[in-house]
PDB file of C-alpha atoms in Angstrom:
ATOM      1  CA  UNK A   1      30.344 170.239  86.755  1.00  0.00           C
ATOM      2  CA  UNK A   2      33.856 171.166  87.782  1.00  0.00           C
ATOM      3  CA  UNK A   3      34.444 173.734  85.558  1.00  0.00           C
ATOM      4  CA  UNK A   4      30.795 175.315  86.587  1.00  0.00           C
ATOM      5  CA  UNK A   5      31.964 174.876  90.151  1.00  0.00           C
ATOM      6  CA  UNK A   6      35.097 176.513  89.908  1.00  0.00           C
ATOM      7  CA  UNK A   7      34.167 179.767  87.645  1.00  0.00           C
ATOM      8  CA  UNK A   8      30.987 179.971  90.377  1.00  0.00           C
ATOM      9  CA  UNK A   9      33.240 180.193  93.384  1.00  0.00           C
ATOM     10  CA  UNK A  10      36.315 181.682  92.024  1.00  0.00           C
ATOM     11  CA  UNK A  11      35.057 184.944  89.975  1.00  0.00           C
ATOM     12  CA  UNK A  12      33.020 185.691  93.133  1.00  0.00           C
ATOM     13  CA  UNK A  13      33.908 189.587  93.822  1.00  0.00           C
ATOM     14  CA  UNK A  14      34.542 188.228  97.519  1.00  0.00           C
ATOM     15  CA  UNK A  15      37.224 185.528  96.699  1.00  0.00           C
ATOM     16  CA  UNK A  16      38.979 187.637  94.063  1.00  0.00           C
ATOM     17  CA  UNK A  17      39.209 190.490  97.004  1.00  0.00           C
ATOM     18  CA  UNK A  18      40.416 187.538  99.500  1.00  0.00           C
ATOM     19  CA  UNK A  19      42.891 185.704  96.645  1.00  0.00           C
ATOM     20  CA  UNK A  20      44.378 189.674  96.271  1.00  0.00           C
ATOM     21  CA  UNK A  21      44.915 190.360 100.043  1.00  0.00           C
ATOM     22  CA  UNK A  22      46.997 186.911  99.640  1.00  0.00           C
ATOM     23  CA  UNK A  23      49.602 188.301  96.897  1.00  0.00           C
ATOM     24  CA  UNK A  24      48.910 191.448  98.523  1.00  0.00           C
ATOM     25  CA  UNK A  25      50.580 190.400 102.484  1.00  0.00           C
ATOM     26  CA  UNK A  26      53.953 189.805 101.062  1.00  0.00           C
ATOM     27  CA  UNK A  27      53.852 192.943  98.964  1.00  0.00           C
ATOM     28  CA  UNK A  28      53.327 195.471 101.497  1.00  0.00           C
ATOM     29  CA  UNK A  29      55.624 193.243 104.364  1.00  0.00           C
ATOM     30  CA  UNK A  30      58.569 194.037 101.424  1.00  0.00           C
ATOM     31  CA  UNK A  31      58.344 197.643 101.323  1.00  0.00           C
ATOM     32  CA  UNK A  32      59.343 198.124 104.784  1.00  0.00           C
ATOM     33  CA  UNK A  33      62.707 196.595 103.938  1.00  0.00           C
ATOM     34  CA  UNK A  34      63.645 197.820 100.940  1.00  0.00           C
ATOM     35  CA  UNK A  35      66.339 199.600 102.606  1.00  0.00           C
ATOM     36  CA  UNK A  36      67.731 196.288 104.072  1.00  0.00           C
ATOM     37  CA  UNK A  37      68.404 194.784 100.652  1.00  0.00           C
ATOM     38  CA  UNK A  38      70.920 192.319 100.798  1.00  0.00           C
ATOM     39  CA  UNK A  39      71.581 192.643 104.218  1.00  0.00           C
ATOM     40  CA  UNK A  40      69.927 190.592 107.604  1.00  0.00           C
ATOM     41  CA  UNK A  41      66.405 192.138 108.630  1.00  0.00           C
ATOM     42  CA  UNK A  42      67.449 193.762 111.548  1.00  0.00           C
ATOM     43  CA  UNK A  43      68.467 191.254 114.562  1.00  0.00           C
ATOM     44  CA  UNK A  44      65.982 188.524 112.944  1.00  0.00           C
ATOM     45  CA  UNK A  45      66.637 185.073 112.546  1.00  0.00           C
ATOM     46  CA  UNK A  46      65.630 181.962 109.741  1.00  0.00           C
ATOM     47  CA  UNK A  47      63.432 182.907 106.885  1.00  0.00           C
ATOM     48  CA  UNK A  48      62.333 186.067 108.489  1.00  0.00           C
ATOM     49  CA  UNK A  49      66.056 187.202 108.910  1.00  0.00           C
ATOM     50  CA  UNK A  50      67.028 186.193 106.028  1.00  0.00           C
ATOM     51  CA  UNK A  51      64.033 187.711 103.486  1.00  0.00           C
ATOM     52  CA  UNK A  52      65.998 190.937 102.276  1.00  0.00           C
ATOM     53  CA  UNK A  53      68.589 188.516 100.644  1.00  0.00           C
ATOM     54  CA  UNK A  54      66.385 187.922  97.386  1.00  0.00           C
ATOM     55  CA  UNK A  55      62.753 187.472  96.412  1.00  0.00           C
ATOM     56  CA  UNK A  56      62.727 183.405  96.940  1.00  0.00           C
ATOM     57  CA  UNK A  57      63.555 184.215 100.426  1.00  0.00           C
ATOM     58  CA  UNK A  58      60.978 186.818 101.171  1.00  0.00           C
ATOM     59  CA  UNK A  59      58.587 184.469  99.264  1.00  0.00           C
ATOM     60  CA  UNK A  60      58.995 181.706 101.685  1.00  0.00           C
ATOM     61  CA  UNK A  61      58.864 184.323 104.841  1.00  0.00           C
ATOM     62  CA  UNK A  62      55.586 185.306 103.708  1.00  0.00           C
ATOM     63  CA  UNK A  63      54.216 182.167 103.468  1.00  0.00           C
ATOM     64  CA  UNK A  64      55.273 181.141 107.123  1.00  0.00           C
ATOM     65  CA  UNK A  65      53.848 184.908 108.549  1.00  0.00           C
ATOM     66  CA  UNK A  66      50.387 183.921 106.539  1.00  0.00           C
ATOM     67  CA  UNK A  67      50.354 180.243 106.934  1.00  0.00           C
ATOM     68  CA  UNK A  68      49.144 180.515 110.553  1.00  0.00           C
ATOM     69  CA  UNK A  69      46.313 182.561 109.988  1.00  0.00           C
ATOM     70  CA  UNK A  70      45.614 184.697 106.895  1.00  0.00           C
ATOM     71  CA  UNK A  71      46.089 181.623 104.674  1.00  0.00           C
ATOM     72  CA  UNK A  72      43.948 179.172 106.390  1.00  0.00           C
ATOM     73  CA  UNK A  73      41.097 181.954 106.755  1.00  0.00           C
ATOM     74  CA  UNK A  74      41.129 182.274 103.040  1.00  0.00           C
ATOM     75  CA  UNK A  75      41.205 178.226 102.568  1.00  0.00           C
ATOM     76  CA  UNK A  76      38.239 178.212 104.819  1.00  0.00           C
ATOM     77  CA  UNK A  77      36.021 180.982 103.147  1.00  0.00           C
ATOM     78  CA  UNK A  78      36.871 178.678  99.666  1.00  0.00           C
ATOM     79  CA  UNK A  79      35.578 175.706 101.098  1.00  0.00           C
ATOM     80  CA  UNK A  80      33.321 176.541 103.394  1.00  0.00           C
ATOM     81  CA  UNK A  81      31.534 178.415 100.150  1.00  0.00           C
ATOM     82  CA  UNK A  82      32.217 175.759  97.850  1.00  0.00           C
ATOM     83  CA  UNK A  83      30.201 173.310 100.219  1.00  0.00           C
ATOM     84  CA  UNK A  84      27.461 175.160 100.577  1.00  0.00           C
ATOM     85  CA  UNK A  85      26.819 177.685  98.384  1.00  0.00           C
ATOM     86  CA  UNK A  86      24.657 175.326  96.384  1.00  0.00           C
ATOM     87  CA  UNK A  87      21.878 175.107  99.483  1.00  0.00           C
ATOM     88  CA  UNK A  88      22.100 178.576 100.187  1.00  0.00           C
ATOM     89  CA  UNK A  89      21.235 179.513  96.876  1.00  0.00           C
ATOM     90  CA  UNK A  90      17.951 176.841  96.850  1.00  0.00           C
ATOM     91  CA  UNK A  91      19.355 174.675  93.732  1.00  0.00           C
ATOM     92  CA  UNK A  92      20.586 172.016  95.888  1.00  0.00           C
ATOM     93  CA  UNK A  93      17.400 169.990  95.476  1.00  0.00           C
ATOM     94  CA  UNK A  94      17.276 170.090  92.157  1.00  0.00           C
ATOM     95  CA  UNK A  95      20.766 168.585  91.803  1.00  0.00           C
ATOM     96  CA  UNK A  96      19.504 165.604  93.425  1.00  0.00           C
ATOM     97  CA  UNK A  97      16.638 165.365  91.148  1.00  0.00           C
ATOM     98  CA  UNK A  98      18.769 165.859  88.070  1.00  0.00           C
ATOM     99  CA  UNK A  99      21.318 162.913  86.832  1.00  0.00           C
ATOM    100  CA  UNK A 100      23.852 163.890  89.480  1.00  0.00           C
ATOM    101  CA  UNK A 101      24.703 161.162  91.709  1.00  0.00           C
ATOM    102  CA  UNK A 102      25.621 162.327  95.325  1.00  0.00           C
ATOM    103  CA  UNK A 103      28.955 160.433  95.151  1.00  0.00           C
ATOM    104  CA  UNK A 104      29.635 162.543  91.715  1.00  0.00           C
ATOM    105  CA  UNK A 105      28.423 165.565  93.476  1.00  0.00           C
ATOM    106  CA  UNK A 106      30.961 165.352  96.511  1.00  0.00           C
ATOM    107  CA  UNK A 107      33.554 164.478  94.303  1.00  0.00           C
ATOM    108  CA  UNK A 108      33.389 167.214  92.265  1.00  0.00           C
ATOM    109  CA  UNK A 109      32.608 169.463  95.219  1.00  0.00           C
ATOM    110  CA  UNK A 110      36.050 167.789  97.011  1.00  0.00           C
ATOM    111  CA  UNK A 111      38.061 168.862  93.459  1.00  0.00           C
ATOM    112  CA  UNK A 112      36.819 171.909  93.390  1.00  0.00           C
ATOM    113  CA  UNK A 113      37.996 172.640  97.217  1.00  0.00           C
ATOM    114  CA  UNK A 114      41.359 171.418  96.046  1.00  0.00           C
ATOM    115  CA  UNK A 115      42.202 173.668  93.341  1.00  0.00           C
ATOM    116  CA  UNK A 116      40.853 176.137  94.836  1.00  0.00           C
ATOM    117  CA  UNK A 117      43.246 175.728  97.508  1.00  0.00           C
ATOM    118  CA  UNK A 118      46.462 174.748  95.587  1.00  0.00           C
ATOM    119  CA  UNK A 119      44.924 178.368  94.185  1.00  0.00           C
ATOM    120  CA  UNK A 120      45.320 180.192  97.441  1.00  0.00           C
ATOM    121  CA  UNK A 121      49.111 178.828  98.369  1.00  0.00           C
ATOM    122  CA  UNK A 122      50.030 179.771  94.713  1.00  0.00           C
ATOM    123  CA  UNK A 123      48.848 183.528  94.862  1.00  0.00           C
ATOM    124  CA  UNK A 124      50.518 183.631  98.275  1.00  0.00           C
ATOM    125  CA  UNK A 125      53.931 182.709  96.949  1.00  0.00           C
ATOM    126  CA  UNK A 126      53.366 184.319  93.615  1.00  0.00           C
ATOM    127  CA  UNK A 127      52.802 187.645  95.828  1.00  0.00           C
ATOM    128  CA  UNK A 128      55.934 187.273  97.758  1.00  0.00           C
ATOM    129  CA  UNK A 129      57.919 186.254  94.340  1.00  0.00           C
ATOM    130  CA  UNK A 130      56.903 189.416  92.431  1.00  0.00           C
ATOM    131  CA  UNK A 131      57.239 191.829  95.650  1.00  0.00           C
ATOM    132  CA  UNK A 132      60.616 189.950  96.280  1.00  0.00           C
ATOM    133  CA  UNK A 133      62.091 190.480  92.725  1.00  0.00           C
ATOM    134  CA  UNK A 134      61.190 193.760  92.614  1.00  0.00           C
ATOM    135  CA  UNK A 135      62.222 195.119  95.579  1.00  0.00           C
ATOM    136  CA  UNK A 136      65.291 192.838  96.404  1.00  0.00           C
ATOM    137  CA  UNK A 137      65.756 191.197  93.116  1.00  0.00           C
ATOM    138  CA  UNK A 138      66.188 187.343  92.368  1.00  0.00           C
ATOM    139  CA  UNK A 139      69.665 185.737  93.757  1.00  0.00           C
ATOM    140  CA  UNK A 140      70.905 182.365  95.471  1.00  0.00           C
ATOM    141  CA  UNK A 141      69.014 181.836  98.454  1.00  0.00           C
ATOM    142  CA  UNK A 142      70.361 182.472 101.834  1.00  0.00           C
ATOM    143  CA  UNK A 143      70.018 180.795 104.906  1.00  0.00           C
ATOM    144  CA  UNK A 144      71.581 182.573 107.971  1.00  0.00           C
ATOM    145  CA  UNK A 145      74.978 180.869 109.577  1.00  0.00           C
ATOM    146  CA  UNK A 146      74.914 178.370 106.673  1.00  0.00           C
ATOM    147  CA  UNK A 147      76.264 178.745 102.743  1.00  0.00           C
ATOM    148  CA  UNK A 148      73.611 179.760 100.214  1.00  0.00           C
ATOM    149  CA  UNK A 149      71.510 176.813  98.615  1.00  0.00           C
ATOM    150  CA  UNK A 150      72.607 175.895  95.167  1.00  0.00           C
ATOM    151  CA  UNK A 151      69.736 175.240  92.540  1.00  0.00           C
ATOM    152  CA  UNK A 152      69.062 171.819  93.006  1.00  0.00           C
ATOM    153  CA  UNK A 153      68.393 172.540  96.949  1.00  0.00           C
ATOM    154  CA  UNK A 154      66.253 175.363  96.650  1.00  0.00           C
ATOM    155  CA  UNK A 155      63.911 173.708  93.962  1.00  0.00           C
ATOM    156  CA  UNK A 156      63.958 170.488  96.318  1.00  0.00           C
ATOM    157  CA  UNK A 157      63.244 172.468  99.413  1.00  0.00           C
ATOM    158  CA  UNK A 158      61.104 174.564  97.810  1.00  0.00           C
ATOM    159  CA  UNK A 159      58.781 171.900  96.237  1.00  0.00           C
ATOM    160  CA  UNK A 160      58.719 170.124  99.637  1.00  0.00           C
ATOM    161  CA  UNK A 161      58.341 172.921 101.412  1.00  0.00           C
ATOM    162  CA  UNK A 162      55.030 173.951  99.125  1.00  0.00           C
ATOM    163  CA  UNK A 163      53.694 170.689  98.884  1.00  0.00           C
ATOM    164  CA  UNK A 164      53.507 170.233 102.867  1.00  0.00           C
ATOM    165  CA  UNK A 165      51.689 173.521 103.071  1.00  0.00           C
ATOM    166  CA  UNK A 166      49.702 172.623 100.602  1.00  0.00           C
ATOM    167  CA  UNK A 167      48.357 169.333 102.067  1.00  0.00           C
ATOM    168  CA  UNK A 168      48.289 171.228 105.357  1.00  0.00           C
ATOM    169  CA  UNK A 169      45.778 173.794 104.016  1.00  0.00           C
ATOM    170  CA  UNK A 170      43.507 170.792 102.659  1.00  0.00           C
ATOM    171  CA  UNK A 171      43.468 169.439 106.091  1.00  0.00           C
ATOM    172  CA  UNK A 172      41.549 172.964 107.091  1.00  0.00           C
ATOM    173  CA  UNK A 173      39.558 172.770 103.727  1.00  0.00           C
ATOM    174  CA  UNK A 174      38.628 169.671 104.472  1.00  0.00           C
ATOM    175  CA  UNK A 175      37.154 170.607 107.397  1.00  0.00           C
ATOM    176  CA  UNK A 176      35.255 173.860 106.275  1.00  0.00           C
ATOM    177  CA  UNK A 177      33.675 171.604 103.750  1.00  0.00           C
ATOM    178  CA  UNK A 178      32.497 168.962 106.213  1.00  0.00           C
ATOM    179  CA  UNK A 179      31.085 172.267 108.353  1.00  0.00           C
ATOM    180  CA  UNK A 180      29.598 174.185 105.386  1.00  0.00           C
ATOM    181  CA  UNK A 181      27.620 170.622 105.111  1.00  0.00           C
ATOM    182  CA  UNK A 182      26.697 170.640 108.278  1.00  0.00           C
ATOM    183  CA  UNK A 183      25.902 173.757 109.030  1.00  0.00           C
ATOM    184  CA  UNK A 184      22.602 175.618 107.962  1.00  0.00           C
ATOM    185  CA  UNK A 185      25.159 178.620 106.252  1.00  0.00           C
ATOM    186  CA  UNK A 186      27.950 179.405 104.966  1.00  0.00           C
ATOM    187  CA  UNK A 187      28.820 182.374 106.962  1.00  0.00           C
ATOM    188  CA  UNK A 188      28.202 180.209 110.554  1.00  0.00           C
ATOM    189  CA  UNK A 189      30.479 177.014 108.299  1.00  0.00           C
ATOM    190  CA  UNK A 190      33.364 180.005 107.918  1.00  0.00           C
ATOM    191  CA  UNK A 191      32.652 181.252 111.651  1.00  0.00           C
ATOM    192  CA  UNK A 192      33.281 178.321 113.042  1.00  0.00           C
ATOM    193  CA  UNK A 193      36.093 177.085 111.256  1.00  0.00           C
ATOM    194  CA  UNK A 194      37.854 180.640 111.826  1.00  0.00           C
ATOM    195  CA  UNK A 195      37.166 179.859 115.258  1.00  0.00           C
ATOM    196  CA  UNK A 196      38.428 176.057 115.427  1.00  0.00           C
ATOM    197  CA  UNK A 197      41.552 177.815 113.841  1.00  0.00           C
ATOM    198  CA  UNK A 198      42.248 180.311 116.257  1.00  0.00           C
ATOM    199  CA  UNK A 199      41.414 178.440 119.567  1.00  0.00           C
ATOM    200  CA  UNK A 200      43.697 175.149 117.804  1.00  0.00           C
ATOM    201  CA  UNK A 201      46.385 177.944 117.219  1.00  0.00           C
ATOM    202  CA  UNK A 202      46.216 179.862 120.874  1.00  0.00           C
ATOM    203  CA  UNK A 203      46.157 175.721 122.516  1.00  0.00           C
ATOM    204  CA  UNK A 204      49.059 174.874 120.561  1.00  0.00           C
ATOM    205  CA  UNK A 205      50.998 177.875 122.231  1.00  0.00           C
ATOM    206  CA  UNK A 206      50.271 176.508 125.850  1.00  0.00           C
ATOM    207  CA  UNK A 207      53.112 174.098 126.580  1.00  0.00           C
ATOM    208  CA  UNK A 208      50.844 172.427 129.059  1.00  0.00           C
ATOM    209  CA  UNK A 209      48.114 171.738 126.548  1.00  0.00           C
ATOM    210  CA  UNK A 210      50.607 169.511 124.453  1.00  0.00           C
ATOM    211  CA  UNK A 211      48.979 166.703 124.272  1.00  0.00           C
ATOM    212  CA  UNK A 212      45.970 168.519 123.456  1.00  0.00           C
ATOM    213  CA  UNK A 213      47.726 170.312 120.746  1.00  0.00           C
ATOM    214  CA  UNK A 214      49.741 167.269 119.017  1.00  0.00           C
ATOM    215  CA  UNK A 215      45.924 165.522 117.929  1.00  0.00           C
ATOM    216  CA  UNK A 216      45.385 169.087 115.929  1.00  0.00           C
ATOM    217  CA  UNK A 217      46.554 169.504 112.448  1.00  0.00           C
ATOM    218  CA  UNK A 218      47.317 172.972 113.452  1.00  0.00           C
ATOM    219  CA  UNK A 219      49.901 171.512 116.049  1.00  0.00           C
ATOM    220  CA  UNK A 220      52.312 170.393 112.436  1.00  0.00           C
ATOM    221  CA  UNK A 221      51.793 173.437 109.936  1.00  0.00           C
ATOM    222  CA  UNK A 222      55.260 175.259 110.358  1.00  0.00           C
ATOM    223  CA  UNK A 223      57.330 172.159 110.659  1.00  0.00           C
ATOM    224  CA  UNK A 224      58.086 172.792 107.061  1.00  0.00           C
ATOM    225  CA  UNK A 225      60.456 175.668 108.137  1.00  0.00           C
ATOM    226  CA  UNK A 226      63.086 173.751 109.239  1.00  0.00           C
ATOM    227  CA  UNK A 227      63.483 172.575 105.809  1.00  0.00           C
ATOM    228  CA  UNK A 228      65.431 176.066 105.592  1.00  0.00           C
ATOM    229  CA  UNK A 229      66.828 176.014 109.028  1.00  0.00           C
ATOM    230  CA  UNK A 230      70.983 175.267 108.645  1.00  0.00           C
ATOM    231  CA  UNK A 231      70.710 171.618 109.684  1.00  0.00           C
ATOM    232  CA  UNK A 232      67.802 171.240 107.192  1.00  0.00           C
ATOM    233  CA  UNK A 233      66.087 168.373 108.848  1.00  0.00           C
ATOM    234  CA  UNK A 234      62.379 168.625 108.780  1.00  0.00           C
ATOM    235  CA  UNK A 235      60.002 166.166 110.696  1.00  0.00           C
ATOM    236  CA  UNK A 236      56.942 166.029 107.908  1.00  0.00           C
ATOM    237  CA  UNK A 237      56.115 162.708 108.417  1.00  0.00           C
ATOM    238  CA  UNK A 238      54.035 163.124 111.428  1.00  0.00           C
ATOM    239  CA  UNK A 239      52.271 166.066 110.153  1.00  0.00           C
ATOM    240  CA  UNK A 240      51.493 164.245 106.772  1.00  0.00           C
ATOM    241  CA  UNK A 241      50.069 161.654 108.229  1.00  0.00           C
ATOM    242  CA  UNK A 242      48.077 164.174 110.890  1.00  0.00           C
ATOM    243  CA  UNK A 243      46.641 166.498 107.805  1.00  0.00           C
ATOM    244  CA  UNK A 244      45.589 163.099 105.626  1.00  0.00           C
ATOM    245  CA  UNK A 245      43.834 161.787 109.120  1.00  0.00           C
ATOM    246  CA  UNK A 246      41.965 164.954 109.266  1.00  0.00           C
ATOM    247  CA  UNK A 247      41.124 164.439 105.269  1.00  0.00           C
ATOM    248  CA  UNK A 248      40.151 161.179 105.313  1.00  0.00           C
ATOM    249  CA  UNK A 249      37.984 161.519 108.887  1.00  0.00           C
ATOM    250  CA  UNK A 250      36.287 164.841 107.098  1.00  0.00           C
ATOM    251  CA  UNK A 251      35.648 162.851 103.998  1.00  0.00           C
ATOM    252  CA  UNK A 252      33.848 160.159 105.679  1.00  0.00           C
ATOM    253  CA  UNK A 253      31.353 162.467 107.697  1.00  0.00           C
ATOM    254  CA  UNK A 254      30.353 164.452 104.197  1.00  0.00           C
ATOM    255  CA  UNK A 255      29.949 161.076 102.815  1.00  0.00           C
ATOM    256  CA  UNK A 256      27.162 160.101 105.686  1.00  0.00           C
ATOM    257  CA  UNK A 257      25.828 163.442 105.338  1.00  0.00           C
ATOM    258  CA  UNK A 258      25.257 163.148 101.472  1.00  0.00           C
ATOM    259  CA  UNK A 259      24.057 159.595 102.192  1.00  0.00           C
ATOM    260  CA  UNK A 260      22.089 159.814 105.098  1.00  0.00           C
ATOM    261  CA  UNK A 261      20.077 163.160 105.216  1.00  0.00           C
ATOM    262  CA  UNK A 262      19.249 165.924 103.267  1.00  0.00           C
ATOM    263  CA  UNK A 263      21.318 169.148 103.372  1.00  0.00           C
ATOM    264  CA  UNK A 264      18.976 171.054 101.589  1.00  0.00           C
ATOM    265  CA  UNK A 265      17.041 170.698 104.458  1.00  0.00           C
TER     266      UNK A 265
END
């Protein structure tokens, strides 16, 4: 069932289109600063300041000028289609009459979501790798006021870094699943959970909505940046435990769903 799931939803014409436009952001933000090679971006600070120095740099740039928006939409589209393409396409039923438990069915539907995002995060620093090497070419990586990172730091950091917006990108998965199961479509699933996106993104930029914004998982997603600021102290833990909140809340409600009424309905 997995491997039916995931060549459905991933040779789709519309997720290979959104999967390019991923590798594709960091490719056309590097041809603007060709010219910069090796040298700061302008009067720019952190990763954004620093992404002419070599391609790891401008990789991790792109990801935090994506990760706010572009990447989650994508996420969302994934999962929100993953959850319900099934319904809208009138076989759901008949998975319930065939030997397909519901608790198999979620699961498979929930491993599906997650590939498909580890999937999105990987094109989007794949795309900023290539473009990177190729127009600034692979050296150490730089962090502005501060010595390059050997190695050994910028595999750690790295890792970390992708792992955190990895598990942050579940947490909006998670919840374009649990909507494309609610929700009579997939389109109106996707709406809304562009739309819970942007309106947690525009609260969390009101300083007098804070303690509004700190219950969001959006509130947490570029915390990982400091992992490349000069005093390299990053506060994850309260994010991690704000994303697996979200996953574990959304988890619960498909569960009812699948248990308690019928989505084909």
């Amino acid at each position: 069932m997995l491997r039916f799931e995931l060549t459905t939803q991933l040779y789709r014409l519309r997720t290979l289109i959104a999967l390019a436009c991923l590798a594709g952001v960091p490719a056309a933000a590097a041809l603007p600063l060709a010219s910069s090679a090796g040298h700061r971006n302008g009067t720019e600070s952190g990763l954004f300041g620093a992404s002419p120095y070599s391609a790891l740099n401008h990789a991790m740039a792109s990801l935090q000028f994506i990760g706010p928006l572009v990447l989650p939409i994508v996420v969302a589209l994934l999962a929100a289609t993953i959850a319900s393409a099934d319904r809208d396409w009138g076989i759901l039923r008949y998975l319930y009459v065939a030997p397909v438990t519901r608790f198999r069915l979620l699961a498979t539907k929930f491993a599906a979501t997650a590939l498909a995002t580890v999937l999105a995060v990987v094109c989007s620093l794949a795309g900023g790798l290539v473009a990177g090497t190729i127009v600034f070419g692979w050296h150490p990586f730089h962090i502005i006021g501060a010595p390059n990172l050997t190695t050994g730091q910028t595999v750690a950091r790295t890792l970390a870094a992708g792992g955190y917006i990895v598990l942050c990108m579940l947490a909006v998965a998670a919840i374009a699943f649990t909507l494309g199961l609610l929700l009579p479509r997939g389109a109106e699933a996707l709406a809304v959970a562009i739309g819970f996106v942007v309106v947690a993104t525009i609260l969390n930029n009101q300083g007098a909505l804070h303690t509004v914004a700190v219950i969001l998982p959006v509130h947490y997603w570029q915390n990982w940046v400091a992992l490349f600021d000069p005093p390299a102290v990053a506060r994850l833990g309260p994010g991690s435990a704000a994303q697996v909140a979200t996953i574990l809340l959304c988890t619960g409600v498909c569960w009812i769903v699948l248990r308690r009424r019928d989505p084909a309905g």
